[in-house]
PDB file of C-alpha atoms and ligand atoms in Angstrom:
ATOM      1  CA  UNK A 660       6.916  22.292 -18.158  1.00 55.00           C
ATOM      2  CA  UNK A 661       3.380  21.914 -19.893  1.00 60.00           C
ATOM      3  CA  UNK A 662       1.983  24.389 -21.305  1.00 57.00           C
ATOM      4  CA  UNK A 663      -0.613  26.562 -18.913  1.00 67.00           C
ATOM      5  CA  UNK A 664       0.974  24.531 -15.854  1.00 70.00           C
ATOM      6  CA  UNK A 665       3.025  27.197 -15.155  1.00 74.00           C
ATOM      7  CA  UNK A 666      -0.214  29.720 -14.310  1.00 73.00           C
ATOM      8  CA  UNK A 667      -2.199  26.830 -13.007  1.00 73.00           C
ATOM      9  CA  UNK A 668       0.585  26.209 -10.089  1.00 74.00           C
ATOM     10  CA  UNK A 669      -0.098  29.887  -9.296  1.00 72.00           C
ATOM     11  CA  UNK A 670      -4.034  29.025  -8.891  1.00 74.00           C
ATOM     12  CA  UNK A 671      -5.234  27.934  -5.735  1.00 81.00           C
ATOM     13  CA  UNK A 672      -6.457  24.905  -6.417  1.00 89.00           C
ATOM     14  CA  UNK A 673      -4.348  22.160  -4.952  1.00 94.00           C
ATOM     15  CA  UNK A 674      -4.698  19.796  -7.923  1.00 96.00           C
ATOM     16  CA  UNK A 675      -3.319  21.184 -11.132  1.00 96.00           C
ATOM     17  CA  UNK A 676      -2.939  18.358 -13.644  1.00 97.00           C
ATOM     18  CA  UNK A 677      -6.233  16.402 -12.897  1.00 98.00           C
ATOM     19  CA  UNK A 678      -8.453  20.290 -13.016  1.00 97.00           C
ATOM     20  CA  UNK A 679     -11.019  20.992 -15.328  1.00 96.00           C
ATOM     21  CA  UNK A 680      -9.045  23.991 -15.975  1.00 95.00           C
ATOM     22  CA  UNK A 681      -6.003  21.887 -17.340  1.00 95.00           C
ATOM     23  CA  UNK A 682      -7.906  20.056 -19.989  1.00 96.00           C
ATOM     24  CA  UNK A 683     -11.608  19.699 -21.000  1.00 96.00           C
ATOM     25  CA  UNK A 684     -11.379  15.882 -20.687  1.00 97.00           C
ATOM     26  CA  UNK A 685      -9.619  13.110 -21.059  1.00 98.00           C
ATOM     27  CA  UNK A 686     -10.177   9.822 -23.359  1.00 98.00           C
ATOM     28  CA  UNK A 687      -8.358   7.015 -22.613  1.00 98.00           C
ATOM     29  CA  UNK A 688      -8.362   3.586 -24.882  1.00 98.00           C
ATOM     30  CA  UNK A 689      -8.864  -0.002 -23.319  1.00 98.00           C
ATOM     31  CA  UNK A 690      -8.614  -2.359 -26.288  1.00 94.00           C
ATOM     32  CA  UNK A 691     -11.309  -1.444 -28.332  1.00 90.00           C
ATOM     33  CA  UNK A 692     -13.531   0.833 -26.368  1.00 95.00           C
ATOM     34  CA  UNK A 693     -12.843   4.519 -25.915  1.00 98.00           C
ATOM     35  CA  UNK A 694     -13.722   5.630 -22.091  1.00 98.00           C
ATOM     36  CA  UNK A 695     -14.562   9.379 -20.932  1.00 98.00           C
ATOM     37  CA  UNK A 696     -16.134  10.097 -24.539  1.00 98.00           C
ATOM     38  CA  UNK A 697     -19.423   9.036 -25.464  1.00 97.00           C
ATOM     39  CA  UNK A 698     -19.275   5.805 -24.472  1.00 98.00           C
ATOM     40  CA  UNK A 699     -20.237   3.778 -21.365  1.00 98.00           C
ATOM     41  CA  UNK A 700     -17.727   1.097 -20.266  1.00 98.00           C
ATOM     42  CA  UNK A 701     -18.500  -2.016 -18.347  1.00 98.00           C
ATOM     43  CA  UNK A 702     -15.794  -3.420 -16.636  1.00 98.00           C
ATOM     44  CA  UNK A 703     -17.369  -6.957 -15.197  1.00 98.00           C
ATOM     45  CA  UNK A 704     -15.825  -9.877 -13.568  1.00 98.00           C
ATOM     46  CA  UNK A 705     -14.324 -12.032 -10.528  1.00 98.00           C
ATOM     47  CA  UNK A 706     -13.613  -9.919  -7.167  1.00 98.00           C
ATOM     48  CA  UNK A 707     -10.849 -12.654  -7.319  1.00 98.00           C
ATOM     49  CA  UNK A 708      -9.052 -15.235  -9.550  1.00 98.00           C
ATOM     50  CA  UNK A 709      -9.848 -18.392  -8.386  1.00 98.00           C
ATOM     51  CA  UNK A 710      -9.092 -21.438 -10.776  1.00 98.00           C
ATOM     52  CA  UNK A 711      -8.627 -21.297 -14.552  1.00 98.00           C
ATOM     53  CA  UNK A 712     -12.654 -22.737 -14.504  1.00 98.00           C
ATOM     54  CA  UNK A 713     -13.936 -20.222 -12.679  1.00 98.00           C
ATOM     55  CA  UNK A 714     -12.101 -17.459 -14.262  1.00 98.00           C
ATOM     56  CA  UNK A 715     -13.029 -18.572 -18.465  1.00 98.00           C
ATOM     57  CA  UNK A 716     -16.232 -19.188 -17.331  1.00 98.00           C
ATOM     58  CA  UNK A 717     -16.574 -15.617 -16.251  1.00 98.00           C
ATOM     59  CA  UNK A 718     -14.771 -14.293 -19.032  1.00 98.00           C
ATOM     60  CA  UNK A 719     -16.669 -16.094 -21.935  1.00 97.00           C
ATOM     61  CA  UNK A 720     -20.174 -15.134 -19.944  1.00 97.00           C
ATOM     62  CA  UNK A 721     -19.421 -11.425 -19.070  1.00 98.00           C
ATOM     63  CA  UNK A 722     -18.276 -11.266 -22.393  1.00 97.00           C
ATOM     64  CA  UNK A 723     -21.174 -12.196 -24.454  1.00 96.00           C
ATOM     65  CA  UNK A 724     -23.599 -10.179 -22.152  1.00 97.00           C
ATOM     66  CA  UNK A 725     -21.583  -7.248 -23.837  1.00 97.00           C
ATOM     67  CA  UNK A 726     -18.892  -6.228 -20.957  1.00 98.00           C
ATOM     68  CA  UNK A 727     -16.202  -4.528 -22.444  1.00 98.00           C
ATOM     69  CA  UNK A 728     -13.097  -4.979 -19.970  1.00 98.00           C
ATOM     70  CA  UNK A 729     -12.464  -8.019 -17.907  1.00 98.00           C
ATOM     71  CA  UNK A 730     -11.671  -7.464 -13.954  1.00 98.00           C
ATOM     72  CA  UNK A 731     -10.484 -10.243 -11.747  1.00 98.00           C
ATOM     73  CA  UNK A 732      -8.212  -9.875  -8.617  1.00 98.00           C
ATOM     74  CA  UNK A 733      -5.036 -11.700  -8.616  1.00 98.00           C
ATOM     75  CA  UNK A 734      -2.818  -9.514  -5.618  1.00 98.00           C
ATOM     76  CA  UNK A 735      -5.887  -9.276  -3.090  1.00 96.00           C
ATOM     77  CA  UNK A 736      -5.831  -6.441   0.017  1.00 94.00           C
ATOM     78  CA  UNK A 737      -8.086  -8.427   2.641  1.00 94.00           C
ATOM     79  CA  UNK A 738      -8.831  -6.982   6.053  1.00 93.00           C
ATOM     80  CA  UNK A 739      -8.204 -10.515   7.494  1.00 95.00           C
ATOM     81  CA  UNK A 740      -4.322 -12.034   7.552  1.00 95.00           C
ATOM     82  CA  UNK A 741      -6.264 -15.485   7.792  1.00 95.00           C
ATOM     83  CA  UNK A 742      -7.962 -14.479   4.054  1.00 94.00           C
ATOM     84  CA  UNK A 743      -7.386 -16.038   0.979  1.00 93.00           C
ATOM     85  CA  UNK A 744      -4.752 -13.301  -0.519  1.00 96.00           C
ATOM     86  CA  UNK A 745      -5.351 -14.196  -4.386  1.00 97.00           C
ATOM     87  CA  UNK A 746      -3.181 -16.388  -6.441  1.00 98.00           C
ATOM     88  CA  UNK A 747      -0.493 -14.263  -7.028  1.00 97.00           C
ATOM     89  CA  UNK A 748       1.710 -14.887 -10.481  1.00 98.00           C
ATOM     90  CA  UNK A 749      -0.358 -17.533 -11.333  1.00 98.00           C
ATOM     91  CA  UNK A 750      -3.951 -15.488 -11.535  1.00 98.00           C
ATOM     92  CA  UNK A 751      -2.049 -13.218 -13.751  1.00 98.00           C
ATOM     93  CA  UNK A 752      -1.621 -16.009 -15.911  1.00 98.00           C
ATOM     94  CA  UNK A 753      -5.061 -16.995 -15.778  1.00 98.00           C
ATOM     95  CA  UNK A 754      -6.322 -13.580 -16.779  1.00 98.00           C
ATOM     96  CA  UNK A 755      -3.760 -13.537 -19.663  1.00 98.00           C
ATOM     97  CA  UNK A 756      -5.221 -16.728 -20.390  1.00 98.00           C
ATOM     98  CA  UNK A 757      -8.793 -15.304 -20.521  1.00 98.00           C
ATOM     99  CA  UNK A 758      -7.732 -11.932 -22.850  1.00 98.00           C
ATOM    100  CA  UNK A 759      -6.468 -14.880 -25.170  1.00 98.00           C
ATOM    101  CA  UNK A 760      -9.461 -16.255 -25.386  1.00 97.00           C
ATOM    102  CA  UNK A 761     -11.747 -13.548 -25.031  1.00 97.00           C
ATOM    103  CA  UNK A 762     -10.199 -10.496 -26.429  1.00 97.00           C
ATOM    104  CA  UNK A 763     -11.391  -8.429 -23.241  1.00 98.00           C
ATOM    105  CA  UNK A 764      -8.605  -6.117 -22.046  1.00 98.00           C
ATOM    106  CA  UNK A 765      -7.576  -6.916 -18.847  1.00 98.00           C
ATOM    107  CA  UNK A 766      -7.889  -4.666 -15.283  1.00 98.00           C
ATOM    108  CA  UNK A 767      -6.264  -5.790 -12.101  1.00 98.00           C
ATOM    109  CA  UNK A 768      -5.451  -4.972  -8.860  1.00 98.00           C
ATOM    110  CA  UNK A 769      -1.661  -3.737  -7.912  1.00 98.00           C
ATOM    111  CA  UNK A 770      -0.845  -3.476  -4.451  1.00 98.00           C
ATOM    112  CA  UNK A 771       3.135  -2.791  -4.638  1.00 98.00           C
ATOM    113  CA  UNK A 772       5.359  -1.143  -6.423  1.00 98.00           C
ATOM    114  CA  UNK A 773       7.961  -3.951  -6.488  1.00 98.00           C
ATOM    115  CA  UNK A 774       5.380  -5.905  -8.694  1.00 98.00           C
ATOM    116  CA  UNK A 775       4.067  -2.911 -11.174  1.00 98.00           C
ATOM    117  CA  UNK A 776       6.359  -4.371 -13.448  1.00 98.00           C
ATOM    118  CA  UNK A 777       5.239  -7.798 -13.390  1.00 98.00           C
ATOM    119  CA  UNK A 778       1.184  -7.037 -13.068  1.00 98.00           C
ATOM    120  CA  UNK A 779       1.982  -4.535 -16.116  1.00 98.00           C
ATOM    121  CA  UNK A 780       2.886  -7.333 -17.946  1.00 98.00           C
ATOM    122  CA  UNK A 781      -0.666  -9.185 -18.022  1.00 98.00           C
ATOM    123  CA  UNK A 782      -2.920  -5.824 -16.879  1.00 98.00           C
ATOM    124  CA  UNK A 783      -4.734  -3.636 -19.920  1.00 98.00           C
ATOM    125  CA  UNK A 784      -5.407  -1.091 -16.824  1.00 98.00           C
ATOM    126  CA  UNK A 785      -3.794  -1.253 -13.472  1.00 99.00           C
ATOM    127  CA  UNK A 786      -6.257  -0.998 -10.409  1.00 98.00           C
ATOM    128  CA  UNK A 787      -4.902   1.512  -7.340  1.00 98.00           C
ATOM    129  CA  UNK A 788      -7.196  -0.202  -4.595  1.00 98.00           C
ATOM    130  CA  UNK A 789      -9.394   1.870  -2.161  1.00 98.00           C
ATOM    131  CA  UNK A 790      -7.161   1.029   0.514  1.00 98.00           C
ATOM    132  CA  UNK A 791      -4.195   2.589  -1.184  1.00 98.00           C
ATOM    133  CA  UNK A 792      -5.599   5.950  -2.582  1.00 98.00           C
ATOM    134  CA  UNK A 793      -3.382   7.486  -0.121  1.00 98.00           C
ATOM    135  CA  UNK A 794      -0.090   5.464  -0.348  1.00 98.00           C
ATOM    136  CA  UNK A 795       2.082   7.767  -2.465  1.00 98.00           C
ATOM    137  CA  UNK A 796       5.116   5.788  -3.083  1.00 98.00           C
ATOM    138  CA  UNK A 797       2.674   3.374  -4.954  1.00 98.00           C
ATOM    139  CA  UNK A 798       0.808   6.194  -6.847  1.00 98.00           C
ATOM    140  CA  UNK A 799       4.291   7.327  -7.886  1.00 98.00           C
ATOM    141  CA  UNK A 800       5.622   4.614  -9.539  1.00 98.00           C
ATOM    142  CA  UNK A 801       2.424   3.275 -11.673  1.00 98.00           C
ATOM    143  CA  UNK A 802       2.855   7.182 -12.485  1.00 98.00           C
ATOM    144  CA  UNK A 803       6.154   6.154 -13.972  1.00 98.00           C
ATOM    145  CA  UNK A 804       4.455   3.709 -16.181  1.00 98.00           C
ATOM    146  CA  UNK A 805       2.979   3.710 -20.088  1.00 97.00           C
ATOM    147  CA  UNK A 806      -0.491   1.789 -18.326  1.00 98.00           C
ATOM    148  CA  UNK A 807      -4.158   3.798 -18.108  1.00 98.00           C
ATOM    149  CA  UNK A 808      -4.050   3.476 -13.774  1.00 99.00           C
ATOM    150  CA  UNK A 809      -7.927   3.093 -11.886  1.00 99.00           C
ATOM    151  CA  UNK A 810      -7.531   4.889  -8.483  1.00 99.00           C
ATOM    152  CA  UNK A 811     -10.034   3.828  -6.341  1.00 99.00           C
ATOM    153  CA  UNK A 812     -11.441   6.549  -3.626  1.00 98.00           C
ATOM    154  CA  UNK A 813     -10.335   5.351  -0.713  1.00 98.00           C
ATOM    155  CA  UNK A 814     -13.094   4.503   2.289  1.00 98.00           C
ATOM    156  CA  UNK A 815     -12.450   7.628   3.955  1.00 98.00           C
ATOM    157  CA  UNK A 816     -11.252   9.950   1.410  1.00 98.00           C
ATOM    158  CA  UNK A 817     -12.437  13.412   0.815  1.00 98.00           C
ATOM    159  CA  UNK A 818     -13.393  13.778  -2.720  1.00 98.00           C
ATOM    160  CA  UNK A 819     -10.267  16.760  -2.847  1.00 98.00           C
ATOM    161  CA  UNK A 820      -8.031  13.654  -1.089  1.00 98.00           C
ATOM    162  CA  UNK A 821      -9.504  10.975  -4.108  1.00 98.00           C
ATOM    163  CA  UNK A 822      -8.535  13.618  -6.836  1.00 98.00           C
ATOM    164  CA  UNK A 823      -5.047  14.519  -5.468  1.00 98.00           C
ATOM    165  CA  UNK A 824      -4.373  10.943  -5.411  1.00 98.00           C
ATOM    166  CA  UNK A 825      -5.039  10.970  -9.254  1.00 98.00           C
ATOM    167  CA  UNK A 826      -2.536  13.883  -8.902  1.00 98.00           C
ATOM    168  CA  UNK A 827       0.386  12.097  -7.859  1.00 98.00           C
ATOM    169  CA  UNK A 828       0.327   9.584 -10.375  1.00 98.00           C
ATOM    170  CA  UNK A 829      -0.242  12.352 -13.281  1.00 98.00           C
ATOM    171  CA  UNK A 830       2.297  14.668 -11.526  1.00 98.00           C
ATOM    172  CA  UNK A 831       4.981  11.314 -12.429  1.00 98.00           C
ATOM    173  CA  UNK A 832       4.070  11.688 -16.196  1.00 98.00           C
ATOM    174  CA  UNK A 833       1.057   9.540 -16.931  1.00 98.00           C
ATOM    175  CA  UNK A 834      -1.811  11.090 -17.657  1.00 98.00           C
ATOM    176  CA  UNK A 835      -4.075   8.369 -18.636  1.00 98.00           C
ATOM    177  CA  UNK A 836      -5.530   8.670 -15.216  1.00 98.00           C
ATOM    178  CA  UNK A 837      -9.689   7.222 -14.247  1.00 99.00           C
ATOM    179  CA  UNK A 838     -10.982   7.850 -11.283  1.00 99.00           C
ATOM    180  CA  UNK A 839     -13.672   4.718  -9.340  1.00 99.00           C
ATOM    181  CA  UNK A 840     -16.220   5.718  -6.704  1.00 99.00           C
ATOM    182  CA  UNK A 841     -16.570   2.476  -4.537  1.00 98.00           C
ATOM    183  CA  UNK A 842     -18.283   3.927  -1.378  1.00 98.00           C
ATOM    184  CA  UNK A 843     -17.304   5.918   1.316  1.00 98.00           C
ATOM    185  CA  UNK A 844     -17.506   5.333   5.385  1.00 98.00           C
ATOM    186  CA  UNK A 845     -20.617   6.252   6.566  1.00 98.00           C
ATOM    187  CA  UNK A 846     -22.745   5.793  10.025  1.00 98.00           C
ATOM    188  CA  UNK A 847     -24.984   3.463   7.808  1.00 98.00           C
ATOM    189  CA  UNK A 848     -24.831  -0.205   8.621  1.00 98.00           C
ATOM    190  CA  UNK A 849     -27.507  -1.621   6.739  1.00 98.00           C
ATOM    191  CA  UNK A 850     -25.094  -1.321   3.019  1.00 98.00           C
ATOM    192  CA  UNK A 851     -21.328  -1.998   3.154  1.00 98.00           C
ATOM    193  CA  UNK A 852     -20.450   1.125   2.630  1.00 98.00           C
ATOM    194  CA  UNK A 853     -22.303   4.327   1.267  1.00 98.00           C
ATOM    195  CA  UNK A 854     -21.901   4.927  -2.210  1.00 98.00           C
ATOM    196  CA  UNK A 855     -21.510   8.182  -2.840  1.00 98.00           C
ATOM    197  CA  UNK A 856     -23.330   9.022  -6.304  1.00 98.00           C
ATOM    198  CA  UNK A 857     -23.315  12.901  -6.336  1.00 98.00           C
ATOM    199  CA  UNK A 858     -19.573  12.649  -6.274  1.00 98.00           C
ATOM    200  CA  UNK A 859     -19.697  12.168 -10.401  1.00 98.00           C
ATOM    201  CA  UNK A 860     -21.103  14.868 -11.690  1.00 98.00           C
ATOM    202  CA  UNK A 861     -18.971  17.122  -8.786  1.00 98.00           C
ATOM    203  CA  UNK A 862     -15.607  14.871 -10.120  1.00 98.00           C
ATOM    204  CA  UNK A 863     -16.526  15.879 -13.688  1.00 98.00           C
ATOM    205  CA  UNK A 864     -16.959  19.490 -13.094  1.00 98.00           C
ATOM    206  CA  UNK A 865     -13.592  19.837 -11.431  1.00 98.00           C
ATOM    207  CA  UNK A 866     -11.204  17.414 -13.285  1.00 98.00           C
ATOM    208  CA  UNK A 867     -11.376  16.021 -16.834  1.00 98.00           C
ATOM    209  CA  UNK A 868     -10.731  12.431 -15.658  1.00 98.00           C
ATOM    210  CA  UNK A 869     -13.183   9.684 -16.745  1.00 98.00           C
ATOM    211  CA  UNK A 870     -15.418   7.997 -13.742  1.00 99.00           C
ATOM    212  CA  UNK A 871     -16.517   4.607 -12.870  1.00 99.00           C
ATOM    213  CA  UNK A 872     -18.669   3.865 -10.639  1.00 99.00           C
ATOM    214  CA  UNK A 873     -18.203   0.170  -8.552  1.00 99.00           C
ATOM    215  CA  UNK A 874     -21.512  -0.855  -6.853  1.00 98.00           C
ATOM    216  CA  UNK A 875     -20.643  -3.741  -5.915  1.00 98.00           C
ATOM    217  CA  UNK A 876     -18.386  -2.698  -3.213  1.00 98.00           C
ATOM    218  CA  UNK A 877     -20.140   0.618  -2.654  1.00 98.00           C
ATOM    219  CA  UNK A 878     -23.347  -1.627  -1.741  1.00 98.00           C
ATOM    220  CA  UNK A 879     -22.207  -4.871  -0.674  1.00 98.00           C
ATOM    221  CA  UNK A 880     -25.120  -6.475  -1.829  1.00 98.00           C
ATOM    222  CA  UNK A 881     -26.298  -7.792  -5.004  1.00 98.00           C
ATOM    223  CA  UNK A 882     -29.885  -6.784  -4.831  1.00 98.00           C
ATOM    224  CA  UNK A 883     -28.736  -3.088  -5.002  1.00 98.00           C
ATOM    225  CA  UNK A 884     -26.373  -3.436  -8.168  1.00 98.00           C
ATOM    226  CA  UNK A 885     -28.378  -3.113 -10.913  1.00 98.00           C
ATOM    227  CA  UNK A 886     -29.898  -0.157  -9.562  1.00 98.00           C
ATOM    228  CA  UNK A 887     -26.954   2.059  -8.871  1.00 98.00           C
ATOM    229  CA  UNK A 888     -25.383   0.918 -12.342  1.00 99.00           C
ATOM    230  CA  UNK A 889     -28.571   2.838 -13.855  1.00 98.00           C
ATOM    231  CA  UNK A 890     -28.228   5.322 -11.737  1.00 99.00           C
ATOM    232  CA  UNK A 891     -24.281   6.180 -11.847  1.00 99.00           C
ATOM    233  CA  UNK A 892     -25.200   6.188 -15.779  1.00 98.00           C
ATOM    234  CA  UNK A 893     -27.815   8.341 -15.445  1.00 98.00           C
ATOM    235  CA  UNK A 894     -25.226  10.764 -13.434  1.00 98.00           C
ATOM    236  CA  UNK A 895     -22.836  10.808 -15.861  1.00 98.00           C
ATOM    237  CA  UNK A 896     -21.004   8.406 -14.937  1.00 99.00           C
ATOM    238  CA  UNK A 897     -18.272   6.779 -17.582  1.00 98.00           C
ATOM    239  CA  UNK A 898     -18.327   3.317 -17.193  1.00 98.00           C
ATOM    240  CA  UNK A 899     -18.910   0.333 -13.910  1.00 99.00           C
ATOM    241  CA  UNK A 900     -16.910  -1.950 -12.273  1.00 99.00           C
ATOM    242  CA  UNK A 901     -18.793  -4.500 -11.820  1.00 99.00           C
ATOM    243  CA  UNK A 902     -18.094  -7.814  -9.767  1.00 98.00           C
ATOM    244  CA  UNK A 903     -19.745 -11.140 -11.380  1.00 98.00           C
ATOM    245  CA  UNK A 904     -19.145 -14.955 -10.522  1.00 98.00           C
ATOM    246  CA  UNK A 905     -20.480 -17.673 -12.090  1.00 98.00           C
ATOM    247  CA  UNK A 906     -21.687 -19.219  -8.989  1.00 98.00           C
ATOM    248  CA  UNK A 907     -21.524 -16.551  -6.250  1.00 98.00           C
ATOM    249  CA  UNK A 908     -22.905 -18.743  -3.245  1.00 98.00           C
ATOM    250  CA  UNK A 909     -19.080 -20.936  -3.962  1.00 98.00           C
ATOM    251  CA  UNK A 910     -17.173 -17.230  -4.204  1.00 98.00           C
ATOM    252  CA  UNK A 911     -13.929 -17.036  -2.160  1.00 96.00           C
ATOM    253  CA  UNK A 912     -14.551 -13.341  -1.690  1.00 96.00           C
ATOM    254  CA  UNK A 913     -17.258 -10.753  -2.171  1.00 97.00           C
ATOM    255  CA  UNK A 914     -20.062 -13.514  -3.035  1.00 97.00           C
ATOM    256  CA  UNK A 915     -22.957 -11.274  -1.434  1.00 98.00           C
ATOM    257  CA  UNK A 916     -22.314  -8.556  -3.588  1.00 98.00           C
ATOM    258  CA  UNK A 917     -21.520 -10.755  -7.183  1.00 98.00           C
ATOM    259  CA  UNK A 918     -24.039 -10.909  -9.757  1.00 98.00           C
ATOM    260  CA  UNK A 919     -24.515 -14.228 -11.360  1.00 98.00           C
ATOM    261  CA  UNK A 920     -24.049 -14.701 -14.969  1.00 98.00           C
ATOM    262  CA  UNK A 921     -28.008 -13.710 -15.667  1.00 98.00           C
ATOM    263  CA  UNK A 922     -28.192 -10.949 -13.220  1.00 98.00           C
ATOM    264  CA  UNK A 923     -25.127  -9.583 -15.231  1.00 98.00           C
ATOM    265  CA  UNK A 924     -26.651 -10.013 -18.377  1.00 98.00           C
ATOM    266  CA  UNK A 925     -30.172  -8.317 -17.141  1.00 98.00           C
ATOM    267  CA  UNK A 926     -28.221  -5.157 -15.518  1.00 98.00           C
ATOM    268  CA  UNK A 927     -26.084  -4.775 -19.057  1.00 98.00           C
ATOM    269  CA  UNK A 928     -29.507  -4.550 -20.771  1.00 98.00           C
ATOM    270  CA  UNK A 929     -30.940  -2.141 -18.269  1.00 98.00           C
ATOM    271  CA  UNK A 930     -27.585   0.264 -18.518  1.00 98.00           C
ATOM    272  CA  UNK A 931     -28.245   0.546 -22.427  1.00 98.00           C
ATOM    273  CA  UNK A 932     -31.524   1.968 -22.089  1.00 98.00           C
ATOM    274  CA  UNK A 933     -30.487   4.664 -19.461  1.00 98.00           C
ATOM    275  CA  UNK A 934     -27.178   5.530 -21.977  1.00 98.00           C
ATOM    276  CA  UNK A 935     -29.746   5.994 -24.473  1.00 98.00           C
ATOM    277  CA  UNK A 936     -32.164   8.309 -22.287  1.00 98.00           C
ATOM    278  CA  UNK A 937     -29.191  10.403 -21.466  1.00 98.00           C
ATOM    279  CA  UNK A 938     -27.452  10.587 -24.504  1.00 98.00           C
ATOM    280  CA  UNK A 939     -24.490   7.880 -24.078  1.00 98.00           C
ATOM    281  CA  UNK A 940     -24.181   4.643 -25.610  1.00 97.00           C
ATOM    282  CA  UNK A 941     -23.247   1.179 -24.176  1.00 98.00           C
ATOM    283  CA  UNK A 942     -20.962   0.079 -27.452  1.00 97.00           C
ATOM    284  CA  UNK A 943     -21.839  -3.125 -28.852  1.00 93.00           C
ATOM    285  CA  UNK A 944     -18.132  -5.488 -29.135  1.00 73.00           C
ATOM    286  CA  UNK A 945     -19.359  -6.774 -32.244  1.00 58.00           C
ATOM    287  CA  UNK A 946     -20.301  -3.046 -33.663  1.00 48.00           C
ATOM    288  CA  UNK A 947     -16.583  -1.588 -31.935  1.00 45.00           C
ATOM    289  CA  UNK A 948     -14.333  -1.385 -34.765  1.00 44.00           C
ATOM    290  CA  UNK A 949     -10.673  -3.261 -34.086  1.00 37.00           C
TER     291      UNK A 949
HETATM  292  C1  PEP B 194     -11.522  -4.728  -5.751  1.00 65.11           C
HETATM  293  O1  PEP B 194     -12.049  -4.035  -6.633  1.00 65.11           O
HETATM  294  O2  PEP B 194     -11.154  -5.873  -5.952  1.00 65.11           O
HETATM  295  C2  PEP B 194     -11.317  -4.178  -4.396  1.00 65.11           C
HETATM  296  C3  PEP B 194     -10.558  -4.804  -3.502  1.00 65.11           C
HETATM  297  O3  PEP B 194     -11.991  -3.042  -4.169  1.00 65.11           O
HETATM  298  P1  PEP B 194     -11.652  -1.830  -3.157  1.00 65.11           P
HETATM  299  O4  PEP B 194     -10.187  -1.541  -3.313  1.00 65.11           O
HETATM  300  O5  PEP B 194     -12.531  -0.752  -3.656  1.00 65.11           O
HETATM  301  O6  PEP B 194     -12.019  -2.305  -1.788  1.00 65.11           O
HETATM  302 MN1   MN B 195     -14.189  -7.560  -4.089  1.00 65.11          MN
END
């Protein structure tokens, strides 16, 4: 058993891995940026893969505005049957295509645990999705794997529900664990859902797991990214998800709530001067040593 688990189990506290009084914190390496030290990560891209076009264009443009990790959906959880569902083997492809290229470590979606294997085979980071915070058999098995694992809080997931998900993957042997705030269900109707902000500095007092922040699906709507992006920063927040499209009036999912390629570029800027105010630092690619 590790060492101080032993007393922790004997603590109340019904997370014993993920607590605060496990570790002080915990940095985990995508390619060449470090995430839950001093550093703020952006993670920027596609909600989904569409075409190989759509997907380099992304890439190359996210890339030079200074994002650090590339996202892009390939295995999509829609609410709608009738949906596009993502491209499957074939977007994994594609974003192996655009690490090639761009050198941007890779995060993607995984919604089974008959295809960890295969997504772990093109994915830098493997994405949990809101919708499965809770399903444990999942959570298990990328808890069996060597890959830093994203777990999303799910829509209606207590923030003690969100961190015992991180839990059960940790409790499975990996510990390379990040937690994403991507809004919560709320009465509120006028954003998609309501992102819930003071949930970082409370998830950094009680675990030592890194946070990201996703705006884009915590808001819905472009007009409000750039905003919360300074503000999850600004509450400690580790890095941002960030969806971006090249042309988001054409997107096949989530257009409303993509920045273009300049909106992207304007809400990297703004991040680096809040990282400075508080201390952080949005690393430069060109300044990150290999
Ligand atoms: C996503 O990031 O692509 C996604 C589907 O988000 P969520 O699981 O938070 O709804
Ligand atoms: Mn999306």
């Amino acid at each position: 058993m590790l060492a101080g688990l032993e007393q922790l189990i004997a603590t109340k506290s019904p997370y014993k891995l993920a607590s605060r009084a496990f570790r002080e914190r915990t940095i985990i390496r995508i390619g060449d940026v470090l995430l839950g030290g001093d550093d703020v990560v952006i993670m920027a891209g596609p909600c989904t893969v569409e075409n190989r076009e759509q997907l380099l264009q992304t890439a190359r443009g996210v890339r030079h505005a200074g994002a650090h990790v590339l996202r892009g959906g390939a295995y999509k959880p829609r609410s709608s049957p009738y949906s596009f569902q993502g491209l499957g083997q074939e977007g994994l492809a594609l974003l192996s295509a655009a690490r090639a290229e761009t050198g941007l470590p890779i995060i993607t979606e995984v919604m089974e645990p008959g295809t960890i294997a295969l997504v772990a085979e093109h994915a830098d980071v493997l994405q949990i999705g809101a919708r499965n915070c809770q399903n444990y058999p999942l959570l298990r098995e990328v808890g069996r794997t060597d890959r830093p694992v994203m777990v999303k809080r799910g829509p209606g997931c207590t923030v003690e529900e969100w961190i015992m998900a991180a839990e059960h993957v940790m409790s499975h042997g990996n510990m390379q664990v990040m937690l994403c705030e991507r809004g919560i269900k709320t009465f509120e109707t006028a954003t998609r859902h309501t992102l819930d902000l003071s949930a970082i500095p409370l998830v950094k007092q009680l675990t030592h797991l890194p946070v990201i922040v996703d705006p884009s699906h915590g808001t819905g709507r472009r007009d409000l990214i750039k905003s919360m992006c300074l503000a999850a920063i600004a509450a400690g927040a580790d890095g941002v998800l960030i969806e971006v499209h090249p042309n988001p009036e054409n997107a096949l999912c989530d257009g409303a709530q993509s920045l273009d390629l300049d909106e992207f570029a304007d809400c990297v800027a703004g991040m680096r001067l809040v990282a400075e105010a508080v201390g952080r630092r949005v690393p430069r690619r060109e300044l990150v040593p290999a």
